[in-house]
Amino acid sequence: AVPAGSLDFWAARLPEHGAKVVARDALFGAERLIAEDPEGLWLALVEAREDGREPWTGSGVGAAQAVRGFEGVTLGVGDEAASRAILEGVFGYERQAEAVAGDARVIRYAKPGDPAGVVDLLIDPAMPEGVEAAGTVHHVAFSVPDRAAQARVRAAVAAAGFRVTEQIDRDYFFAIYFRTPDGILFEVATEEPGFATDEPVETLGEALSLPRQHAHLRGRLETAAGAGGMSGAVAMAGAAVAGGYRHLLQPGAAGDARTLVLLHGTGGDERDMLVLGRSIAPGATLLSLRGDVSEHGAARFFRRRAEGVYDMEDLERATVKLDGFLEETLRAAGRDPEQAVGIGYSNGANLLANLLFRRPERLGGWALLHPLIPFAPEIAPAEGRPVLVSAGERDPICPPELTRLLVAGLGAAGAAVREVWHPGGHAVARSELEALTDWIETL
């Protein structure tokens, strides 16, 4: 939320700081400016005519332009019914209005009197399932004052038929989590005990404070921050290697020999896996690729004829190309292939798997997240080569029986396979990331 009349200021300021202005329009009678941040996340600055919250001034932004706080959140969903049951029946929102934005319907829910109490549902049945990565929102958090209020919300969520976590102690707050039928992760967090439990309010943000569950990561996180961290310098490449991929090469911490080679799933790009890579190995160098095949505008690494039916000639082309690209790019960057780990999700995992079948020595380790190998591969001897395979027991895209056949085949070829399962579907679960982090540490 920004003051009325301030959008011209922001339209000029945002590009100066790496954001791109995407559109300027009006929704539900309010002018807004839509921008894309450097990692691809879309944000809307909305003119709020009456907002008494204190402005966030400074760094050249005055009170007449400054952000007042959140206006709300937009949720992309296939239909309204499931979200309406949660918003009205559990959280107490009111359905207020409906509008059209492009080819989609937008339905507004709000809590009267709450300046940040807007939830817009963007209804698009053709919207693809999201993947957690750079440029996306991991979860939406709703605030309650204390654990008693949180317990009441938890009971209502459970009564509505949703699987919800227990109350989890995050040191600074307590949290519960559940997913909507559209796959959106909701958190309900308490305002108690607050972020001033281990440092004064006056100095918040001046030092790195961690909850107990992450205290053991302090060294790694401080090292990554020193190397530029999540927002460090990113070197763009792609034209540097003849016949190569568009990619990002993000330097790691000095003295860290590890390189993570990251391949996204269908519809992703070279930015999608960066957050995953940095979270599991904060000090490693990241080499993240974009698929060179377009399927109705969605990037992939090789073509397919239908869901689960691969164009085997194009898979061969892509495998040869990836092999050569990794050899040249790692050598040019001075990175040891034995210290490099390939991590692929879905379509990216499938291409990595095919290279693993041919050249297990190309990389020091291989992590295949939700691979689908619907053919019987010939697997070269992979004696002792570390491989992690993760999957969901209810994955509608990757049948568990095919994953188990893949694991068995790799094991028979001599690979040191770690198998990780979670009870969900095709999305990468938190437990997979935790297992991946632990596995990386053993290499």
Short mmCIF file of C-alpha atoms in Angstrom, two decimals:
data_model
loop_
_atom_site.label_atom_id
_atom_site.label_comp_id
_atom_site.label_asym_id
_atom_site.label_seq_id
_atom_site.Cartn_x
_atom_site.Cartn_y
_atom_site.Cartn_z
CA ALA A 1 0.00 0.00 0.00
CA VAL A 2 1.35 3.42 -1.03
CA PRO A 3 -0.21 6.91 -0.90
CA ALA A 4 -2.46 8.16 -3.69
CA GLY A 5 -0.52 10.00 -6.37
CA SER A 6 2.80 8.23 -5.67
CA LEU A 7 2.91 5.72 -8.53
CA ASP A 8 4.82 8.05 -10.90
CA PHE A 9 7.55 8.25 -8.26
CA TRP A 10 7.74 4.47 -7.97
CA ALA A 11 7.62 3.94 -11.75
CA ALA A 12 10.82 5.99 -11.96
CA ARG A 13 12.50 4.63 -8.82
CA LEU A 14 12.03 0.87 -9.23
CA PRO A 15 14.01 0.45 -12.49
CA GLU A 16 16.89 2.35 -10.88
CA HIS A 17 17.14 -0.47 -8.34
CA GLY A 18 16.90 -3.49 -10.62
CA ALA A 19 13.14 -3.98 -10.80
CA LYS A 20 11.16 -3.93 -14.02
CA VAL A 21 7.80 -2.19 -14.38
CA VAL A 22 5.42 -4.72 -15.93
CA ALA A 23 2.06 -2.90 -16.02
CA ARG A 24 0.03 -0.07 -14.60
CA ASP A 25 -3.69 -0.55 -14.22
CA ALA A 26 -6.61 -0.36 -11.81
CA LEU A 27 -8.32 -3.14 -9.87
CA PHE A 28 -11.39 -2.69 -7.69
CA GLY A 29 -11.13 1.07 -8.17
CA ALA A 30 -7.53 1.39 -6.95
CA GLU A 31 -4.63 2.37 -9.19
CA ARG A 32 -1.69 -0.01 -9.02
CA LEU A 33 1.80 -0.47 -10.44
CA ILE A 34 2.97 -4.03 -11.10
CA ALA A 35 6.72 -4.67 -11.04
CA GLU A 36 9.03 -7.67 -11.31
CA ASP A 37 11.97 -7.89 -8.93
CA PRO A 38 15.44 -9.16 -10.04
CA GLU A 39 14.51 -12.76 -9.20
CA GLY A 40 11.22 -12.68 -11.10
CA LEU A 41 8.77 -12.10 -8.22
CA TRP A 42 5.81 -9.89 -9.15
CA LEU A 43 4.79 -7.18 -6.70
CA ALA A 44 1.99 -4.63 -6.93
CA LEU A 45 2.11 -1.17 -5.37
CA VAL A 46 -1.51 -0.16 -4.72
CA GLU A 47 -2.70 3.37 -4.05
CA ALA A 48 -4.52 3.34 -0.70
CA ARG A 49 -6.43 6.60 -0.10
CA GLU A 50 -6.95 6.04 3.61
CA ASP A 51 -4.14 4.29 5.44
CA GLY A 52 -3.08 5.55 8.85
CA ARG A 53 -0.06 3.28 9.23
CA GLU A 54 3.35 4.84 9.75
CA PRO A 55 5.22 5.31 6.44
CA TRP A 56 8.51 3.49 5.79
CA THR A 57 10.61 6.54 4.89
CA GLY A 58 14.32 6.86 4.18
CA SER A 59 16.88 6.36 1.40
CA GLY A 60 15.26 9.07 -0.70
CA VAL A 61 11.66 8.00 -0.06
CA GLY A 62 9.51 10.60 1.67
CA ALA A 63 6.22 10.27 3.54
CA ALA A 64 4.27 11.26 0.43
CA GLN A 65 5.54 8.16 -1.40
CA ALA A 66 6.51 5.65 1.28
CA VAL A 67 5.05 2.18 1.63
CA ARG A 68 2.56 1.87 4.51
CA GLY A 69 2.63 -1.93 4.73
CA PHE A 70 0.96 -4.88 3.05
CA GLU A 71 -2.26 -4.33 1.16
CA GLY A 72 -2.86 -8.04 0.76
CA VAL A 73 -1.95 -11.09 -1.31
CA THR A 74 -3.12 -12.60 -4.60
CA LEU A 75 -3.57 -16.39 -4.75
CA GLY A 76 -3.62 -18.16 -8.10
CA VAL A 77 -6.20 -20.96 -7.91
CA GLY A 78 -8.13 -23.24 -10.24
CA ASP A 79 -11.54 -22.48 -8.74
CA GLU A 80 -13.03 -20.51 -5.90
CA ALA A 81 -14.84 -23.13 -3.83
CA ALA A 82 -11.99 -24.63 -1.78
CA SER A 83 -10.37 -21.29 -0.99
CA ARG A 84 -13.72 -19.76 -0.10
CA ALA A 85 -14.31 -22.51 2.47
CA ILE A 86 -11.03 -21.59 4.17
CA LEU A 87 -11.24 -17.81 3.90
CA GLU A 88 -14.87 -17.51 5.00
CA GLY A 89 -15.37 -20.60 7.10
CA VAL A 90 -12.05 -20.67 8.97
CA PHE A 91 -10.45 -17.22 8.79
CA GLY A 92 -13.57 -15.05 8.81
CA TYR A 93 -13.00 -13.13 5.58
CA GLU A 94 -15.90 -11.62 3.64
CA ARG A 95 -16.45 -11.99 -0.10
CA GLN A 96 -16.64 -8.40 -1.33
CA ALA A 97 -16.35 -8.06 -5.09
CA GLU A 98 -15.45 -9.64 -8.41
CA ALA A 99 -13.55 -8.21 -11.37
CA VAL A 100 -11.85 -9.28 -14.60
CA ALA A 101 -8.09 -9.02 -15.11
CA GLY A 102 -7.09 -10.08 -18.61
CA ASP A 103 -8.57 -13.54 -19.22
CA ALA A 104 -8.97 -14.35 -15.52
CA ARG A 105 -11.53 -13.57 -12.84
CA VAL A 106 -10.39 -11.90 -9.63
CA ILE A 107 -12.49 -12.31 -6.50
CA ARG A 108 -11.75 -10.14 -3.48
CA TYR A 109 -12.04 -11.30 0.12
CA ALA A 110 -11.29 -8.92 2.95
CA LYS A 111 -11.50 -8.32 6.67
CA PRO A 112 -13.12 -4.93 7.26
CA GLY A 113 -10.93 -2.64 9.33
CA ASP A 114 -7.73 -4.58 8.67
CA PRO A 115 -5.43 -2.48 6.43
CA ALA A 116 -3.56 -5.61 5.29
CA GLY A 117 -6.63 -7.83 5.23
CA VAL A 118 -7.11 -8.33 1.48
CA VAL A 119 -6.93 -11.71 -0.24
CA ASP A 120 -7.59 -11.72 -3.98
CA LEU A 121 -8.28 -15.02 -5.73
CA LEU A 122 -7.04 -15.08 -9.32
CA ILE A 123 -9.23 -17.80 -10.88
CA ASP A 124 -7.58 -19.60 -13.80
CA PRO A 125 -8.33 -23.32 -14.29
CA ALA A 126 -5.44 -23.58 -16.79
CA MET A 127 -2.85 -22.23 -14.35
CA PRO A 128 0.05 -24.71 -13.98
CA GLU A 129 1.13 -26.01 -10.58
CA GLY A 130 3.85 -23.85 -9.07
CA VAL A 131 7.33 -24.96 -8.05
CA GLU A 132 9.11 -23.52 -5.02
CA ALA A 133 12.05 -21.55 -6.35
CA ALA A 134 13.45 -18.07 -6.82
CA GLY A 135 10.78 -15.64 -7.96
CA THR A 136 7.95 -17.36 -6.09
CA VAL A 137 6.25 -16.94 -2.72
CA HIS A 138 6.98 -19.88 -0.41
CA HIS A 139 3.95 -19.45 1.85
CA VAL A 140 1.30 -17.00 3.04
CA ALA A 141 1.33 -16.24 6.77
CA PHE A 142 -1.69 -15.15 8.78
CA SER A 143 -1.23 -13.57 12.21
CA VAL A 144 -2.94 -14.38 15.50
CA PRO A 145 -2.14 -12.82 18.88
CA ASP A 146 -1.26 -15.91 20.90
CA ARG A 147 -1.20 -19.71 21.14
CA ALA A 148 -4.75 -19.92 22.44
CA ALA A 149 -6.08 -18.13 19.35
CA GLN A 150 -3.84 -20.28 17.18
CA ALA A 151 -5.22 -23.46 18.78
CA ARG A 152 -8.76 -22.35 17.92
CA VAL A 153 -7.77 -21.76 14.30
CA ARG A 154 -6.02 -25.13 14.19
CA ALA A 155 -9.13 -26.89 15.43
CA ALA A 156 -11.25 -25.15 12.79
CA VAL A 157 -8.78 -26.07 10.02
CA ALA A 158 -8.80 -29.71 11.11
CA ALA A 159 -12.60 -29.73 11.37
CA ALA A 160 -12.76 -28.45 7.79
CA GLY A 161 -10.92 -31.57 6.68
CA PHE A 162 -7.38 -30.25 6.20
CA ARG A 163 -4.19 -31.89 7.44
CA VAL A 164 -2.56 -29.34 9.73
CA THR A 165 0.66 -29.51 11.73
CA GLU A 166 0.95 -29.31 15.47
CA GLN A 167 1.91 -25.98 17.03
CA ILE A 168 5.62 -25.64 16.24
CA ASP A 169 7.94 -23.56 18.41
CA ARG A 170 9.99 -21.22 16.19
CA ASP A 171 11.53 -19.41 19.19
CA TYR A 172 10.22 -16.00 18.04
CA PHE A 173 6.70 -17.29 17.34
CA PHE A 174 4.64 -20.47 17.21
CA ALA A 175 3.46 -21.71 13.82
CA ILE A 176 1.04 -24.16 12.25
CA TYR A 177 1.00 -25.08 8.56
CA PHE A 178 -1.42 -26.63 6.08
CA ARG A 179 -1.85 -26.72 2.31
CA THR A 180 -4.95 -25.69 0.41
CA PRO A 181 -6.35 -28.02 -2.29
CA ASP A 182 -4.56 -25.81 -4.84
CA GLY A 183 -1.23 -26.56 -3.16
CA ILE A 184 -0.71 -23.16 -1.50
CA LEU A 185 1.07 -23.38 1.85
CA PHE A 186 -0.69 -21.41 4.61
CA GLU A 187 0.98 -20.57 7.91
CA VAL A 188 -0.75 -19.22 11.00
CA ALA A 189 1.82 -17.58 13.28
CA THR A 190 1.53 -16.04 16.73
CA GLU A 191 2.66 -12.53 17.58
CA GLU A 192 4.10 -13.87 20.83
CA PRO A 193 6.78 -14.03 22.14
CA GLY A 194 8.14 -11.67 19.45
CA PHE A 195 11.48 -10.85 17.88
CA ALA A 196 12.78 -8.88 20.86
CA THR A 197 13.30 -11.98 22.97
CA ASP A 198 17.06 -12.13 22.36
CA GLU A 199 17.96 -8.55 21.38
CA PRO A 200 16.58 -5.04 21.93
CA VAL A 201 14.04 -3.63 19.50
CA GLU A 202 16.40 -0.71 18.83
CA THR A 203 19.07 -3.00 17.31
CA LEU A 204 16.88 -5.51 15.46
CA GLY A 205 18.51 -6.57 12.21
CA GLU A 206 22.01 -5.39 13.07
CA ALA A 207 23.26 -8.91 13.87
CA LEU A 208 22.32 -12.38 12.64
CA SER A 209 19.92 -13.94 15.16
CA LEU A 210 18.84 -17.54 14.64
CA PRO A 211 16.21 -19.80 16.20
CA ARG A 212 17.59 -22.82 18.03
CA GLN A 213 16.72 -25.19 15.19
CA HIS A 214 19.10 -23.32 12.86
CA ALA A 215 21.82 -22.40 15.35
CA HIS A 216 24.10 -25.15 14.01
CA LEU A 217 24.01 -23.45 10.58
CA ARG A 218 25.45 -20.15 11.81
CA GLY A 219 28.90 -20.70 10.36
CA ARG A 220 27.58 -21.72 6.97
CA LEU A 221 25.10 -18.84 6.82
CA GLU A 222 27.66 -16.24 7.84
CA THR A 223 30.06 -17.64 5.24
CA ALA A 224 27.38 -17.43 2.56
CA ALA A 225 26.52 -13.88 3.58
CA GLY A 226 30.17 -12.97 3.29
CA ALA A 227 30.21 -14.45 -0.21
CA GLY A 228 27.21 -12.38 -1.28
CA GLY A 229 24.53 -14.75 -0.02
CA MET A 230 21.17 -14.94 -1.70
CA SER A 231 21.50 -11.49 -3.23
CA GLY A 232 25.20 -11.72 -4.15
CA ALA A 233 26.59 -10.99 -7.56
CA VAL A 234 25.32 -13.30 -10.27
CA ALA A 235 27.35 -13.76 -13.43
CA MET A 236 25.25 -14.15 -16.55
CA ALA A 237 26.58 -16.50 -19.20
CA GLY A 238 25.19 -18.57 -22.07
CA ALA A 239 26.86 -17.14 -25.13
CA ALA A 240 30.22 -17.96 -23.55
CA VAL A 241 29.95 -21.63 -24.60
CA ALA A 242 29.22 -22.44 -28.21
CA GLY A 243 25.99 -24.42 -28.39
CA GLY A 244 25.56 -24.04 -24.64
CA TYR A 245 22.67 -23.25 -22.35
CA ARG A 246 21.57 -19.93 -21.01
CA HIS A 247 22.69 -20.16 -17.41
CA LEU A 248 23.64 -18.38 -14.21
CA LEU A 249 26.96 -18.92 -12.47
CA GLN A 250 26.82 -17.67 -8.88
CA PRO A 251 30.18 -17.73 -7.07
CA GLY A 252 30.35 -19.38 -3.67
CA ALA A 253 32.42 -18.74 -0.57
CA ALA A 254 36.19 -18.59 -0.81
CA GLY A 255 37.66 -22.01 -0.13
CA ASP A 256 34.44 -23.93 -0.79
CA ALA A 257 35.22 -26.36 -3.63
CA ARG A 258 31.65 -27.56 -4.10
CA THR A 259 29.62 -26.76 -7.21
CA LEU A 260 25.92 -27.47 -7.52
CA VAL A 261 24.64 -27.98 -11.06
CA LEU A 262 20.92 -27.13 -11.03
CA LEU A 263 18.30 -28.16 -13.59
CA HIS A 264 14.68 -26.99 -13.26
CA GLY A 265 11.39 -28.69 -14.06
CA THR A 266 9.01 -27.92 -16.93
CA GLY A 267 8.13 -24.24 -17.06
CA GLY A 268 11.06 -23.08 -14.94
CA ASP A 269 14.17 -21.17 -15.87
CA GLU A 270 17.74 -20.65 -14.73
CA ARG A 271 16.61 -18.73 -11.63
CA ASP A 272 14.20 -21.34 -10.28
CA MET A 273 16.64 -23.57 -8.43
CA LEU A 274 18.96 -20.90 -6.98
CA VAL A 275 17.13 -20.58 -3.68
CA LEU A 276 17.12 -24.36 -3.25
CA GLY A 277 20.83 -24.55 -4.01
CA ARG A 278 21.78 -21.74 -1.66
CA SER A 279 19.61 -23.13 1.14
CA ILE A 280 21.15 -26.61 1.08
CA ALA A 281 24.77 -25.56 0.52
CA PRO A 282 25.21 -21.87 1.42
CA GLY A 283 28.89 -21.68 0.49
CA ALA A 284 28.82 -23.63 -2.78
CA THR A 285 29.16 -22.23 -6.28
CA LEU A 286 25.87 -22.53 -8.19
CA LEU A 287 25.62 -23.32 -11.90
CA SER A 288 21.95 -23.13 -12.89
CA LEU A 289 20.73 -23.90 -16.41
CA ARG A 290 17.67 -23.00 -18.48
CA GLY A 291 16.15 -25.67 -20.71
CA ASP A 292 16.58 -25.01 -24.43
CA VAL A 293 13.25 -26.51 -25.59
CA SER A 294 9.92 -24.67 -25.49
CA GLU A 295 6.67 -26.57 -24.93
CA HIS A 296 3.89 -24.04 -25.53
CA GLY A 297 6.16 -21.41 -23.98
CA ALA A 298 7.32 -23.55 -21.05
CA ALA A 299 11.05 -24.28 -20.95
CA ARG A 300 12.15 -27.93 -20.91
CA PHE A 301 15.42 -29.75 -21.47
CA PHE A 302 14.11 -32.21 -24.09
CA ARG A 303 10.94 -32.78 -26.05
CA ARG A 304 8.15 -35.21 -25.27
CA ARG A 305 5.35 -36.55 -27.42
CA ALA A 306 2.86 -36.76 -24.53
CA GLU A 307 2.87 -36.90 -20.72
CA GLY A 308 5.37 -39.64 -19.86
CA VAL A 309 6.17 -40.37 -23.54
CA TYR A 310 9.60 -39.01 -24.43
CA ASP A 311 11.08 -38.03 -27.77
CA MET A 312 14.03 -40.38 -27.38
CA GLU A 313 16.01 -38.80 -30.22
CA ASP A 314 15.73 -35.41 -28.57
CA LEU A 315 16.62 -36.90 -25.18
CA GLU A 316 19.78 -38.27 -26.81
CA ARG A 317 20.56 -34.85 -28.27
CA ALA A 318 20.04 -33.16 -24.91
CA THR A 319 22.17 -35.72 -23.06
CA VAL A 320 25.12 -35.25 -25.41
CA LYS A 321 24.73 -31.48 -25.20
CA LEU A 322 24.61 -31.46 -21.39
CA ASP A 323 27.66 -33.70 -21.18
CA GLY A 324 29.71 -31.38 -23.35
CA PHE A 325 28.39 -28.25 -21.67
CA LEU A 326 29.35 -29.46 -18.19
CA GLU A 327 32.81 -30.53 -19.32
CA GLU A 328 33.57 -27.16 -20.92
CA THR A 329 31.85 -24.92 -18.37
CA LEU A 330 33.31 -26.54 -15.26
CA ARG A 331 36.78 -26.50 -16.80
CA ALA A 332 36.46 -22.85 -17.85
CA ALA A 333 35.30 -21.89 -14.33
CA GLY A 334 38.11 -23.85 -12.68
CA ARG A 335 35.67 -26.16 -10.88
CA ASP A 336 36.53 -29.78 -10.10
CA PRO A 337 33.88 -32.15 -11.58
CA GLU A 338 34.44 -34.56 -8.67
CA GLN A 339 33.36 -31.77 -6.31
CA ALA A 340 30.27 -31.01 -8.43
CA VAL A 341 26.80 -32.37 -7.66
CA GLY A 342 23.99 -32.39 -10.19
CA ILE A 343 20.55 -31.61 -8.74
CA GLY A 344 17.53 -31.84 -11.03
CA TYR A 345 13.82 -31.58 -10.44
CA SER A 346 11.25 -33.37 -12.62
CA ASN A 347 12.24 -32.77 -16.27
CA GLY A 348 15.68 -31.59 -15.14
CA ALA A 349 16.06 -34.76 -13.06
CA ASN A 350 15.15 -36.87 -16.08
CA LEU A 351 17.92 -35.37 -18.19
CA LEU A 352 20.44 -35.68 -15.37
CA ALA A 353 19.41 -39.30 -14.91
CA ASN A 354 20.05 -40.07 -18.57
CA LEU A 355 23.52 -38.54 -18.32
CA LEU A 356 24.12 -40.53 -15.13
CA PHE A 357 23.22 -43.72 -17.00
CA ARG A 358 25.91 -42.92 -19.60
CA ARG A 359 28.60 -41.02 -17.72
CA PRO A 360 28.36 -41.49 -13.93
CA GLU A 361 31.91 -40.10 -13.64
CA ARG A 362 30.90 -36.75 -15.15
CA LEU A 363 29.90 -35.41 -11.69
CA GLY A 364 30.86 -36.31 -8.15
CA GLY A 365 27.24 -36.81 -7.03
CA TRP A 366 23.73 -36.87 -8.44
CA ALA A 367 20.41 -35.84 -6.85
CA LEU A 368 17.25 -36.70 -8.77
CA LEU A 369 14.12 -35.05 -7.35
CA HIS A 370 10.92 -36.65 -8.67
CA PRO A 371 12.41 -38.27 -11.78
CA LEU A 372 10.26 -40.17 -14.30
CA ILE A 373 12.12 -42.78 -16.35
CA PRO A 374 9.41 -44.60 -18.37
CA PHE A 375 11.89 -46.78 -20.25
CA ALA A 376 14.41 -49.48 -19.38
CA PRO A 377 17.81 -47.73 -19.37
CA GLU A 378 21.20 -49.31 -19.87
CA ILE A 379 23.18 -48.08 -16.87
CA ALA A 380 26.97 -47.92 -16.99
CA PRO A 381 28.91 -49.22 -13.97
CA ALA A 382 28.67 -46.57 -11.24
CA GLU A 383 30.66 -48.22 -8.46
CA GLY A 384 30.22 -46.15 -5.28
CA ARG A 385 28.94 -43.06 -7.09
CA PRO A 386 26.64 -41.15 -4.64
CA VAL A 387 23.05 -40.80 -5.88
CA LEU A 388 20.00 -39.44 -4.06
CA VAL A 389 16.54 -40.18 -5.47
CA SER A 390 13.50 -38.52 -3.88
CA ALA A 391 9.81 -38.88 -4.69
CA GLY A 392 6.25 -38.62 -3.42
CA GLU A 393 4.18 -41.67 -2.61
CA ARG A 394 1.14 -40.04 -4.30
CA ASP A 395 2.91 -38.37 -7.20
CA PRO A 396 0.43 -38.31 -10.12
CA ILE A 397 3.22 -37.64 -12.64
CA CYS A 398 5.94 -40.03 -11.45
CA PRO A 399 4.44 -43.41 -10.46
CA PRO A 400 6.21 -44.75 -7.36
CA GLU A 401 6.75 -48.17 -8.97
CA LEU A 402 8.87 -46.56 -11.73
CA THR A 403 10.90 -44.70 -9.13
CA ARG A 404 11.58 -47.93 -7.28
CA LEU A 405 12.68 -49.61 -10.52
CA LEU A 406 15.07 -46.72 -11.11
CA VAL A 407 16.51 -47.05 -7.61
CA ALA A 408 16.94 -50.78 -8.07
CA GLY A 409 18.67 -50.32 -11.42
CA LEU A 410 21.11 -47.76 -10.06
CA GLY A 411 21.84 -49.97 -7.08
CA ALA A 412 22.51 -52.93 -9.37
CA ALA A 413 25.00 -50.76 -11.29
CA GLY A 414 26.91 -50.19 -8.04
CA ALA A 415 25.79 -46.66 -7.22
CA ALA A 416 25.52 -45.69 -3.55
CA VAL A 417 21.83 -44.81 -3.66
CA ARG A 418 19.92 -42.96 -0.94
CA GLU A 419 16.16 -43.23 -1.36
CA VAL A 420 13.92 -40.49 0.11
CA TRP A 421 10.11 -40.61 0.13
CA HIS A 422 7.40 -38.30 1.41
CA PRO A 423 3.63 -38.91 1.52
CA GLY A 424 2.70 -36.15 -0.92
CA GLY A 425 2.68 -35.58 -4.67
CA HIS A 426 4.97 -34.00 -7.25
CA ALA A 427 5.98 -30.91 -5.25
CA VAL A 428 9.28 -31.01 -3.39
CA ALA A 429 8.58 -31.41 0.34
CA ARG A 430 10.47 -29.85 3.23
CA SER A 431 11.60 -33.32 4.34
CA GLU A 432 13.25 -33.84 0.94
CA LEU A 433 15.23 -30.62 1.28
CA GLU A 434 16.33 -31.61 4.77
CA ALA A 435 17.45 -35.02 3.51
CA LEU A 436 19.21 -33.39 0.56
CA THR A 437 21.03 -30.99 2.89
CA ASP A 438 22.22 -33.86 5.10
CA TRP A 439 23.27 -35.93 2.07
CA ILE A 440 25.28 -33.04 0.57
CA GLU A 441 27.17 -32.78 3.85
CA THR A 442 28.31 -36.43 3.55
CA LEU A 443 29.92 -36.00 0.13
#
